[in-house]
Coordinates of C-alpha atoms (C1' of nucleotides) in Angstrom, one line a residue:
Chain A
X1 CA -36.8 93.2 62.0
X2 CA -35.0 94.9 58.9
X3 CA -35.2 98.2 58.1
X4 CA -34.6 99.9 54.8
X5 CA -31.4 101.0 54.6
X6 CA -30.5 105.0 53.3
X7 CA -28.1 107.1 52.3
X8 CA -26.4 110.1 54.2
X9 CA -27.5 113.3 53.1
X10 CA -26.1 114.5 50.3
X11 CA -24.1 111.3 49.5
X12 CA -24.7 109.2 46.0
X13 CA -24.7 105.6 44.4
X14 CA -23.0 105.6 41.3
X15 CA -24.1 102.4 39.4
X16 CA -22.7 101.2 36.4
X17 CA -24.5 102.8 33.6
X18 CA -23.1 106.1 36.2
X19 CA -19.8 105.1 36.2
X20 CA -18.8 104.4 32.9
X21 CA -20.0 107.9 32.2
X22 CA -17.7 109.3 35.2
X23 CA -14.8 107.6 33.6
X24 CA -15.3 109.3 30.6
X25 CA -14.8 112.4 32.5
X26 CA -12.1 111.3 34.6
X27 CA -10.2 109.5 31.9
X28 CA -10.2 112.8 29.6
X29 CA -9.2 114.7 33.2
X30 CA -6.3 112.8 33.6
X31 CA -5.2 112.2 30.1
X32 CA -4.7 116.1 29.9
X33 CA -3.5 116.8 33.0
X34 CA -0.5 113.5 32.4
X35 CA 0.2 115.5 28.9
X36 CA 0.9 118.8 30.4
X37 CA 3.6 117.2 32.6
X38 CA 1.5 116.4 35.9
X39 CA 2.3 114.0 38.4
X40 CA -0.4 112.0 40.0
X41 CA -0.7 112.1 44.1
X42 CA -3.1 111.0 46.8
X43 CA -3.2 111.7 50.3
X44 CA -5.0 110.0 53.0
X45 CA -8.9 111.3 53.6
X46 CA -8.8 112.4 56.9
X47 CA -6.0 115.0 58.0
X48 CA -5.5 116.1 61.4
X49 CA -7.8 118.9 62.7
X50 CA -4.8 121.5 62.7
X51 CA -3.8 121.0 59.5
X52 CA -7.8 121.6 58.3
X53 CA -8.9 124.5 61.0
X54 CA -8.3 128.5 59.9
X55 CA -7.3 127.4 56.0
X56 CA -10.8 128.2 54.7
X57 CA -11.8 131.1 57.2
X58 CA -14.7 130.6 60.0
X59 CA -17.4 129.2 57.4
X60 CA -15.4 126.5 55.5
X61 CA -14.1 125.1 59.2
X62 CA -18.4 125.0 60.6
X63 CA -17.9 122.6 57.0
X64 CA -15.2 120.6 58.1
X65 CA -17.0 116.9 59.3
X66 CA -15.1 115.9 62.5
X67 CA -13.9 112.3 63.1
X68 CA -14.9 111.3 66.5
X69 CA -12.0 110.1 68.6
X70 CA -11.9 105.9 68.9
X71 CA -13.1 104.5 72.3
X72 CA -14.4 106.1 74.9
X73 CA -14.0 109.8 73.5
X74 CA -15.5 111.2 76.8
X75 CA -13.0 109.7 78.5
X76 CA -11.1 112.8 78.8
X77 CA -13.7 115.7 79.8
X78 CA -15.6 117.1 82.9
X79 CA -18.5 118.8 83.1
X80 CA -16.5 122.1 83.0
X81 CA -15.4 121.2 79.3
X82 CA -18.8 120.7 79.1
X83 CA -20.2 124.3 79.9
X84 CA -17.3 126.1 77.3
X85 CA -19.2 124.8 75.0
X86 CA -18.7 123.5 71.1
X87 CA -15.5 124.8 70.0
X88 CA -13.8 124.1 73.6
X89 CA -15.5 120.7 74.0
X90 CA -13.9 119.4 70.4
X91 CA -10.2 119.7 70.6
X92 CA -11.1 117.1 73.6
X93 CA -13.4 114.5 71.4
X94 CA -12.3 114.8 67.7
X95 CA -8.5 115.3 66.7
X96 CA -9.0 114.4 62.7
X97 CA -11.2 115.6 60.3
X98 CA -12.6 114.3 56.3
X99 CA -10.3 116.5 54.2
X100 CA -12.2 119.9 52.8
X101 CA -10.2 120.2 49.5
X102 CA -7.2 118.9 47.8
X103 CA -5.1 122.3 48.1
X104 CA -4.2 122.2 51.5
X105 CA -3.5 118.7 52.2
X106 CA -1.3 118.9 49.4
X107 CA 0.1 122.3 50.8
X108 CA 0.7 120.1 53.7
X109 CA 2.4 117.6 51.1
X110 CA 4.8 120.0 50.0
X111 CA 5.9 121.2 53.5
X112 CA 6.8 117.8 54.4
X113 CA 8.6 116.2 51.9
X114 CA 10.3 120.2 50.7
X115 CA 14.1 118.5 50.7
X116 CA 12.8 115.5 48.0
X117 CA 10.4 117.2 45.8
X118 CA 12.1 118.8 42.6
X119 CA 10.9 122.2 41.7
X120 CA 8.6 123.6 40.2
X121 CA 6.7 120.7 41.2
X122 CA 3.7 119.7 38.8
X123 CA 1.6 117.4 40.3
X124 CA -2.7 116.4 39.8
X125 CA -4.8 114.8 42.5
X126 CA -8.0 113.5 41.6
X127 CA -10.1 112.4 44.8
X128 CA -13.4 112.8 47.0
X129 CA -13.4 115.6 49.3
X130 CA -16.3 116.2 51.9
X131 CA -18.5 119.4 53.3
X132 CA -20.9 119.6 55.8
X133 CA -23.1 121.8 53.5
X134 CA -26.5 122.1 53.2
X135 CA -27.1 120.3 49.4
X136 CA -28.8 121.6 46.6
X137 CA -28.4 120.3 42.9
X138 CA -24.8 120.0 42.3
X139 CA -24.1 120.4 45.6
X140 CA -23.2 117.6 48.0
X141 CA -21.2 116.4 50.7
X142 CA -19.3 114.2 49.1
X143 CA -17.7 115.0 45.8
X144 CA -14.6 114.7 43.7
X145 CA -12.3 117.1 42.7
X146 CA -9.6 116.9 40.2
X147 CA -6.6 119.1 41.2
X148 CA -3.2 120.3 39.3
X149 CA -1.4 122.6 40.5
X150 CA 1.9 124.0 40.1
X151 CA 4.6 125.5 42.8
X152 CA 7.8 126.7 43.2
X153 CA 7.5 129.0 40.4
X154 CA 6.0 132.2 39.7
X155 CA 6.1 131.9 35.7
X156 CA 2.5 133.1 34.3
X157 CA 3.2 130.4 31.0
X158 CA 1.6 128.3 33.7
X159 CA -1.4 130.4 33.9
X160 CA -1.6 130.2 30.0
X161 CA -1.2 126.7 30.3
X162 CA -4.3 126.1 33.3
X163 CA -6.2 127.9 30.3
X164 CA -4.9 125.6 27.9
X165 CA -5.9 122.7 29.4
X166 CA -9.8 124.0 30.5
X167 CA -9.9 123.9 26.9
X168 CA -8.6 120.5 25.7
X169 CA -10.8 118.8 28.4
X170 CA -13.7 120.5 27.4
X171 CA -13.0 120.1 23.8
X172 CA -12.5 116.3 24.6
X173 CA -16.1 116.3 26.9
X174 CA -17.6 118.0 23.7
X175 CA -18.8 121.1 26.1
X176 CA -18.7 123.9 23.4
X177 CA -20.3 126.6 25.0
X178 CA -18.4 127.5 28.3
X179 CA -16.9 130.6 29.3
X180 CA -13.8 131.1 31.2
X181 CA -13.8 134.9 33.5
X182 CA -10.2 135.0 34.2
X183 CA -9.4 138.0 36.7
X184 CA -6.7 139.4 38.8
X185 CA -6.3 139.9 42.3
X186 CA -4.1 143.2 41.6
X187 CA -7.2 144.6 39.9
X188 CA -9.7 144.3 42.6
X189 CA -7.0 145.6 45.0
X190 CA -6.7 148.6 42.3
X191 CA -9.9 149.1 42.1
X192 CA -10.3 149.0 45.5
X193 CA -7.8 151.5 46.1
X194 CA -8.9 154.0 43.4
X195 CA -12.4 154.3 44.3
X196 CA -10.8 155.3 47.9
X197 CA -12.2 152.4 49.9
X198 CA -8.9 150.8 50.9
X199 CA -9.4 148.0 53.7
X200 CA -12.7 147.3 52.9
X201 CA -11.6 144.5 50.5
X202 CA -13.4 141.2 52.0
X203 CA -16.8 143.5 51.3
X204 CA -16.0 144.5 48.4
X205 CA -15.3 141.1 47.3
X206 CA -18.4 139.7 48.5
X207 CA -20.7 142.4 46.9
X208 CA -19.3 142.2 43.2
X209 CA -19.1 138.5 43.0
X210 CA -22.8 138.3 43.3
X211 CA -23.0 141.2 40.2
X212 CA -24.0 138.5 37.9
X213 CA -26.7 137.4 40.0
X214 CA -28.6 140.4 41.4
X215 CA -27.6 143.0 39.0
X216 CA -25.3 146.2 39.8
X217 CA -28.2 148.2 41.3
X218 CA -28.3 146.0 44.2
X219 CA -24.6 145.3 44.3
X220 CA -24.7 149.6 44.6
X221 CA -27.1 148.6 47.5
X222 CA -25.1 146.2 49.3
X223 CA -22.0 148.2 49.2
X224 CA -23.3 151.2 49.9
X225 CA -25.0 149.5 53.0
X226 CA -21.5 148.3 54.0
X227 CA -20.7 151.8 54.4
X228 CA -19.0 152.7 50.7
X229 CA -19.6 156.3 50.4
X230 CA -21.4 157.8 46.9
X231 CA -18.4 159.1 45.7
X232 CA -16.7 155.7 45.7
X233 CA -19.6 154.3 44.4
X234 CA -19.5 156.6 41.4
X235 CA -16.0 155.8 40.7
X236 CA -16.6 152.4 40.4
X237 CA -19.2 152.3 37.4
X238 CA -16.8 153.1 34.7
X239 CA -15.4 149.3 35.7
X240 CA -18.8 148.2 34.7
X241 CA -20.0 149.9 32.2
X242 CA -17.3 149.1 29.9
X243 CA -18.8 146.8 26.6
X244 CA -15.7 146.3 24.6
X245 CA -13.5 143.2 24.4
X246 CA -10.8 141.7 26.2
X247 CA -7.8 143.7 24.3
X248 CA -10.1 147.4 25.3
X249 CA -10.7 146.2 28.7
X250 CA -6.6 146.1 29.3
X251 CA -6.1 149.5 27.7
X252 CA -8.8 150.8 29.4
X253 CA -7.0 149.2 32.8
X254 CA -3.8 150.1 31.8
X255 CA -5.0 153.6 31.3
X256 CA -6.9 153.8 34.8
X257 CA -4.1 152.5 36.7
X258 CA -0.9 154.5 35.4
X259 CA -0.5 155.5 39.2
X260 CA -1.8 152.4 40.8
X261 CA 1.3 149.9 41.3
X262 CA -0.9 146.4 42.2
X263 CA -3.2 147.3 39.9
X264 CA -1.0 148.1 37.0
X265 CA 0.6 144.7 37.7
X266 CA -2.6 142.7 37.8
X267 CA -3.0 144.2 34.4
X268 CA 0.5 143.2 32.7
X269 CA 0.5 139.8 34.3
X270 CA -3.4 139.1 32.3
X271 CA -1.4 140.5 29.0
X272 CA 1.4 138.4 29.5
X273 CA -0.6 135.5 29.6
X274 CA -2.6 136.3 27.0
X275 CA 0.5 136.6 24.8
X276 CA 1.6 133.2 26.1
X277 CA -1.9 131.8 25.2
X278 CA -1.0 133.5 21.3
X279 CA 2.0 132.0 21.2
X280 CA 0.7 128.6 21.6
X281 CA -1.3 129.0 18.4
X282 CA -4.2 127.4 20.7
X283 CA -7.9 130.1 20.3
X284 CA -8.6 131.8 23.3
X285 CA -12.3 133.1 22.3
X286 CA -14.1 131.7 25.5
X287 CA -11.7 133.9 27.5
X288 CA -13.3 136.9 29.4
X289 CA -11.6 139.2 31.4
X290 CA -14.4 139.6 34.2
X291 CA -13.9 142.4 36.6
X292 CA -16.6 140.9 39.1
X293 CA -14.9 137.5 39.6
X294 CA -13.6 137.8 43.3
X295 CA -13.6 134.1 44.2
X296 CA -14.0 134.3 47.7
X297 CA -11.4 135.4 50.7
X298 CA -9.2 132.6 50.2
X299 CA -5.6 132.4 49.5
X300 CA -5.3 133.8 46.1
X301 CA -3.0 136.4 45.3
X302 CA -2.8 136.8 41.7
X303 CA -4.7 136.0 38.2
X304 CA -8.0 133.7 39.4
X305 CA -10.2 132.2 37.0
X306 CA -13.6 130.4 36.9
X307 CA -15.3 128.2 34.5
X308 CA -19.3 128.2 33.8
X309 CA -21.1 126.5 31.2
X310 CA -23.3 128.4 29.7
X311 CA -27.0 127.7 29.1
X312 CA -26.6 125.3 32.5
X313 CA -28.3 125.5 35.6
X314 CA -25.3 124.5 37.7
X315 CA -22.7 127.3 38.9
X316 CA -19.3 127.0 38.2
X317 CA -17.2 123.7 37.0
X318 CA -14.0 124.8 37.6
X319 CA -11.8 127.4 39.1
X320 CA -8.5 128.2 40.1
X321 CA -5.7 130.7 41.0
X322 CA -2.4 131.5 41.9
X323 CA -0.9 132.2 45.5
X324 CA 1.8 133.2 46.9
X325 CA 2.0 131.9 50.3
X326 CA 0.0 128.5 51.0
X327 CA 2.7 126.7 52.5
X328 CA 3.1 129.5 55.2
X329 CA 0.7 128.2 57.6
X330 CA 2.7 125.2 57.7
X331 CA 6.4 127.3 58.4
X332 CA 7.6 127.0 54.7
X333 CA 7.3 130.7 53.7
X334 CA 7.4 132.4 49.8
X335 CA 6.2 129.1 48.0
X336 CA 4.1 130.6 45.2
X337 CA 2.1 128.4 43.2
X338 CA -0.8 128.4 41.1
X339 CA -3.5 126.0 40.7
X340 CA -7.1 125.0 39.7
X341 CA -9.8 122.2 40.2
X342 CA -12.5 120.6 38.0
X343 CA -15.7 119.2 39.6
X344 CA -16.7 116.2 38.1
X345 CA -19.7 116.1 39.9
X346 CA -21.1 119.3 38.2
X347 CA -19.5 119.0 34.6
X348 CA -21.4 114.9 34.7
X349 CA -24.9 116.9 35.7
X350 CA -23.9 119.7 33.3
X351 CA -23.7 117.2 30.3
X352 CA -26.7 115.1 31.9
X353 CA -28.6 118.2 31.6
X354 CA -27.4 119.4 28.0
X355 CA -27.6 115.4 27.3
X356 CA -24.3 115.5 25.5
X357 CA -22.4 112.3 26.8
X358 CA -21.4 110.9 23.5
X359 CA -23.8 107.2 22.9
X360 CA -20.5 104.6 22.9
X361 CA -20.0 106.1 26.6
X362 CA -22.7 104.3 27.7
X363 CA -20.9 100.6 27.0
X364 CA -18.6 98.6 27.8
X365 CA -18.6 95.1 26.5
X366 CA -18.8 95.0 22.3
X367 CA -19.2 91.6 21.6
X368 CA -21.9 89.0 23.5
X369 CA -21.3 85.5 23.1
X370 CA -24.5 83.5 23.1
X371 CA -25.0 80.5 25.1
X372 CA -26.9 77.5 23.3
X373 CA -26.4 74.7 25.2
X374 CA -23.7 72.5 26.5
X375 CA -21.9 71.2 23.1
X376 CA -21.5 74.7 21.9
X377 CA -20.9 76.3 25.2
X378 CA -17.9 74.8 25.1
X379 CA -16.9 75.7 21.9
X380 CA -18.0 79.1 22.4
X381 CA -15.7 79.2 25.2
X382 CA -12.7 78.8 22.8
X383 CA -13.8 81.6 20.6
X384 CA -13.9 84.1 23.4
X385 CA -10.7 83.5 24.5
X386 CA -9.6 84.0 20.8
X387 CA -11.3 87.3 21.3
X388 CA -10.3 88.6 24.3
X389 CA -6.4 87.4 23.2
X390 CA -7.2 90.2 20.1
X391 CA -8.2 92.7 22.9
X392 CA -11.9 93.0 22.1
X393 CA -13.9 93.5 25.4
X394 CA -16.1 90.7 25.1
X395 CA -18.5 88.3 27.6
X396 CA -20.4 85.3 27.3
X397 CA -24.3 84.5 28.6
X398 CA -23.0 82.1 31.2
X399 CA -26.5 80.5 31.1
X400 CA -27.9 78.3 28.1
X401 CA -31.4 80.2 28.3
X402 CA -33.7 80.9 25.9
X403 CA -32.0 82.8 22.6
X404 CA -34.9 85.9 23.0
X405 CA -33.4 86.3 26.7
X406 CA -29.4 86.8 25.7
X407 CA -30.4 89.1 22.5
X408 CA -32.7 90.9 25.7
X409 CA -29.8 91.0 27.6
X410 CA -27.5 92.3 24.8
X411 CA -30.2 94.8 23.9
X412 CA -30.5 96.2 27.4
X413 CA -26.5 96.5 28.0
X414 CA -26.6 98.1 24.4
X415 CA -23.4 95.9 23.4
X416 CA -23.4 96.8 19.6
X417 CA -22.5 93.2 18.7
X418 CA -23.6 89.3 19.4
X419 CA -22.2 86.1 18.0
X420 CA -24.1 83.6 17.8
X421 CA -22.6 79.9 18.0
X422 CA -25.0 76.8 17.2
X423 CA -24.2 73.6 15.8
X424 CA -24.6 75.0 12.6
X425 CA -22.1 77.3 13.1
X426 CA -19.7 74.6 15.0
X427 CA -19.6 72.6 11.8
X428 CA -18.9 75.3 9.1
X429 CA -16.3 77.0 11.4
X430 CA -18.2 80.3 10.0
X431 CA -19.8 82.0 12.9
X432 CA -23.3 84.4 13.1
X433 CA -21.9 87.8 14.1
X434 CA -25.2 90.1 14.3
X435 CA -24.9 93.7 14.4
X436 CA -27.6 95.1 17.3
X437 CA -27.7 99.0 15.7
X438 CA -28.8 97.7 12.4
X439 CA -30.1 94.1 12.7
X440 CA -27.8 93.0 9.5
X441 CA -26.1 89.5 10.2
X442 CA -23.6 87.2 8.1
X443 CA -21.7 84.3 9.0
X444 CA -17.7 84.7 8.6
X445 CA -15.6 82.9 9.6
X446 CA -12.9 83.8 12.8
X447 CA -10.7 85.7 11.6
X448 CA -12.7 88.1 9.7
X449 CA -15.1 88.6 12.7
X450 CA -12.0 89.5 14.9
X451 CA -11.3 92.0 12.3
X452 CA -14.6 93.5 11.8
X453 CA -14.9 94.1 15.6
X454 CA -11.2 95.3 16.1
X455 CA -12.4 98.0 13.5
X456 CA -15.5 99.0 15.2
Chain B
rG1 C1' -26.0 127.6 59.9
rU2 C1' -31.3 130.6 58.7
rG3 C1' -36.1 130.4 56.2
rG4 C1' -39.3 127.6 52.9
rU5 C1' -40.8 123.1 50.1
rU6 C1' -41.2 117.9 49.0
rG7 C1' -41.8 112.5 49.9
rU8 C1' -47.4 107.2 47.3
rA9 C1' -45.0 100.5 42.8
rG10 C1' -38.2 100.0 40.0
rU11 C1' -39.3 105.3 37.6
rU12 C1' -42.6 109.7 36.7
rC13 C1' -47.0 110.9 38.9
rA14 C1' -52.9 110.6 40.1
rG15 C1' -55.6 109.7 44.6
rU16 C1' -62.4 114.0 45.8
rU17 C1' -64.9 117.2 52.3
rG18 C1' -60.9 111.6 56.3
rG19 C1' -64.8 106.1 54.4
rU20 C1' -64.6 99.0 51.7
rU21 C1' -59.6 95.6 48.4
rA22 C1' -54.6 102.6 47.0
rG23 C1' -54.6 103.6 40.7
rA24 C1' -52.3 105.1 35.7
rA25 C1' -48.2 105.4 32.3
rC26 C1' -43.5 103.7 31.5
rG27 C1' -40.3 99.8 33.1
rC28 C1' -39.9 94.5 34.8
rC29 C1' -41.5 89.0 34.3
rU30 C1' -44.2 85.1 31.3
rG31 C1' -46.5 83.7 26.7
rA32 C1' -47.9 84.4 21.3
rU33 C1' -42.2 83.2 18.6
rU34 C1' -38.6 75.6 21.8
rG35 C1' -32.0 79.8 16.8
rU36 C1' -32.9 86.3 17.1
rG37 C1' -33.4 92.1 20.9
rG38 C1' -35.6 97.1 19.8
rU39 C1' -42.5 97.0 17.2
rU40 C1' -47.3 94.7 18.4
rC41 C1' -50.9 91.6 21.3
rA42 C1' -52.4 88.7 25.8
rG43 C1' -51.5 87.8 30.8
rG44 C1' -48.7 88.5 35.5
rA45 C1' -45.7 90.2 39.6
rG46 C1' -44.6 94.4 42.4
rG47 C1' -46.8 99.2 47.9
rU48 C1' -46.1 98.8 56.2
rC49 C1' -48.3 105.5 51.1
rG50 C1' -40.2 108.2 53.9
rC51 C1' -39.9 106.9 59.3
rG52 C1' -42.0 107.5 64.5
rG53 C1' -45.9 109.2 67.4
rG54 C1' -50.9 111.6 68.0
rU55 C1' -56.4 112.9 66.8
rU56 C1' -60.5 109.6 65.1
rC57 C1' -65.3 104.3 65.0
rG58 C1' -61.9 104.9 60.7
rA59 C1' -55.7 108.3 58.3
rG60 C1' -52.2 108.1 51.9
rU61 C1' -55.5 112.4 53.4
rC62 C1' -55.6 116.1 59.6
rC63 C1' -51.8 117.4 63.8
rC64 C1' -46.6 117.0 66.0
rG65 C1' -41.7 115.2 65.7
rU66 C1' -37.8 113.3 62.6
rC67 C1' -35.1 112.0 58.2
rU68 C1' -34.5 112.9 53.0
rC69 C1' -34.9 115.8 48.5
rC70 C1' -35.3 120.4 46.3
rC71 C1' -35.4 126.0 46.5
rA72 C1' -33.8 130.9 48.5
rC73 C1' -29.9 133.0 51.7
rC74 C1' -24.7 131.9 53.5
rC75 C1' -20.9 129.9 51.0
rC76 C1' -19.0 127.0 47.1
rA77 C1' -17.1 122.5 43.0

RNA sequence: GUGGUUGUAGUUCAGUUGGUUAGAACGCCUGAUUGUGGUUCAGGAGGUCGCGGGUUCGAGUCCCGUCUCCCACCCCA
């Protein structure tokens, strides 16, 4: 009896014709993230449950899959384990756990190996991580992200340079229309503070982020359901009603928080790396300073940013921010760092959906050797070595079939180029090098195909 | 995790109030063309109707369960 095999929920092939197009994504990735100065790491998959547990607050750890301890994991409960339930019952079964994100294992990184690593430590991580979400479109439970992070330094020309980079990738992908809502944690915590609601942060937080989505009435709603009295709520409008650019937003902030210390320096710090971004001569026109961008509870203590393609159905592609304590959980206090992640996964169905992957993604081999029979097979043989020697990515039909069937082939693989090799050829050492876009063919001899391909 | 939706050929989808042998388009294979792909024409292969159970003389169609996909929350890349 066999039965059709499935996938997991929420898990993906990626087949060939996938994969070359994820490579274009992760070669760009990792091209810009090597030129910036970033070191690659990995870590293992799975961590230990305590390193996961109470990083990503009570819903990221219901997210967190569970690895099942080997053997007989009953082994070592009773029926009173039993009766306290879930949470008591897996500290007994499951001690590991599928990593959540690439932050805190490499948090965990950092803690261990403190006395080798040279600070500020630059280093990329680009890797699968896993969720036990419920998926939607660009949502799974397995997915890669691409990591760089910084630590061990507080300067903000890292900021500048996390902007920087956004840019050159995208720019390389060919996404043009993207917007980056850089925000500061000092000016929600200003805000906060000035419209009198002090310690009602997480709320707060919650509410605004979803601005975009449901419109400020409803946020109004929301907050004012939370218990955020109408005066507070008053206060707050002025935050978003402003229409002018980036450089009036900061003197409008600067103006607003004279008296208002964290605020004030949420403010400077955005300046200051806006100046850096200046000084690099690099534009900075999908920038926007985005009062409403809270980014969850999480660790982030200073400028956070967030990356949406615009004209997309997916959410965000990228996002990031600085803190000042990860490593604290694990006893290495006042690390401050700052970091940010793309999601292949979203920016490949981003371009899928905007159809943008540029057509010489989609193949690999440029040259097919045809196959006649076994005379020329042999000498055809030669010739591709001669061409793989030059570095041209090249293959031979390894079956003397029908001519139709390898030009089929060729066709379907979309390999721009196929030499043919007959007796005819064999004997006047000039070879039939066919151009698949066009149809045009000639016969040249060696040399000059090598150097027609090399120039392709 | 809560609520809803979907599943039929490789793909996108039809399929009448439950009724003989489940269809189309595209794709695939073969031939027209034994040294030329993308166009055209002719022919062909391909389905346990997501899976399991139930109602019925009879189920792709109705009922229950389950899995998956997608959608809204929650959260997030």
């Amino acid at each position: 009896m066999s039965e059709k095999p499935t996938l997991p929920k929420g898990t993906r092939d990626f087949g060939p014709e996938i994969m070359v197009k994820r490579n274009f994504i992760f070669n760009n990735i990792r091209l810009v993230f090597e030129k910036f100065g970033f070191m690659s790491l990995e870590t293992p998959s799975m961590e230990n449950l305590n390193v996961l547990t109470g990083k990503y607050g009570d819903e990221g750890d219901q997210l967190l899959f569970k690895i099942l301890n080997s053997g007989d994991y009953l082994s070592k409960t009773n029926q009173e384990d039993y009766n306290k339930g879930a949470k008591e019952m897996l500290s007994k079964i499951s001690k590991k756990g599928l990593r959540y994100d690439l932050t805190v294992p490499f948090a965990r990184y950092v803690v261990m190996n403190q006395h080798n690593i040279t600070f500020p430590f630059k280093r990329y991580q680009i890797q699968p991580v896993w969720r036990a979400d419920r998926p939607q479109k660009g949502r799974y439970q397995e997915f890669y992200q691409c990591d760089a992070d910084v630590v061990g330094t507080s300067s903000l020309i890292c900021e500048s340079e996390i902007i920087q980079m956004i840019n050159e990738v995208f720019q390389k992908l060919k996404i043009n229309d993207y917007t980056i809502k850089i925000n500061h944690r000092g000016i929600l915590t200003g805000i906060v503070e000035l419209i009198g609601a002090k310690g009602k942060e997480a709320d707060f937080f919650v509410a605004i982020d979803k601005l975009d989505k449901i419109g400020f009435n409803r946020v109004l709603e929301e907050l004012s359901s939370k218990n955020f009295s109408s005066d507070s709520l008053n206060k707050l409008k002025p935050f978003f009603d402003i229409k002018s650019d980036i450089n009036g937003k900061i003197t409008f902030l600067k103006n607003v928080f004279s008296a208002n210390s964290s605020g004030y320096k949420g403010v400077e710090d955005i300046e200051a790396i806006l100046n850096y971004i200046a000084s690099s001569g690099v534009e900075s026109s999908h920038l926007n300073l985005d009062f409403t961008l809270a980014r969850g509870l999480s660790y982030y203590t200073g400028a956070i940013f967030e990356v949406k393609v615009n004209n997309s159905s997916i959410g965000s592609v990228s996002g990031g921010g600085r803190y000042d304590n990860l490593t604290g959980v694990f006893g290495l206090p006042n690390v401050t760092g700052v970091g940010f992640s793309f999601g292949v996964d979203r920016i490949y169905d981003v371009m899928e959906e905007l159809d943008i992957f540029p057509k010489e993604t989609t193949s690999s081999t440029e040259v097919l050797v045809t196959n006649f029979d076994n005379v020329s097979e042999k000498h055809a043989i030669k010739i591709l070595s001669s061409l793989r020697i030059a570095g041209i990515k090249s293959e031979i039909y390894p079956e003397s079939v029908k001519l139709k069937k390898q030009m089929n082939y060729a066709d379907k693989k979309n390999i721009p180029y196929v030499l043919l090799i007959g007796e005819e050829e064999i004997k006047n050492q000039q070879y039939t090098l066919k151009n698949m876009n066009n149809g045009s063919q000639n016969k040249l001899p060696l040399d000059e195909i090598i150097k027609t391909l090399a120039n392709h």
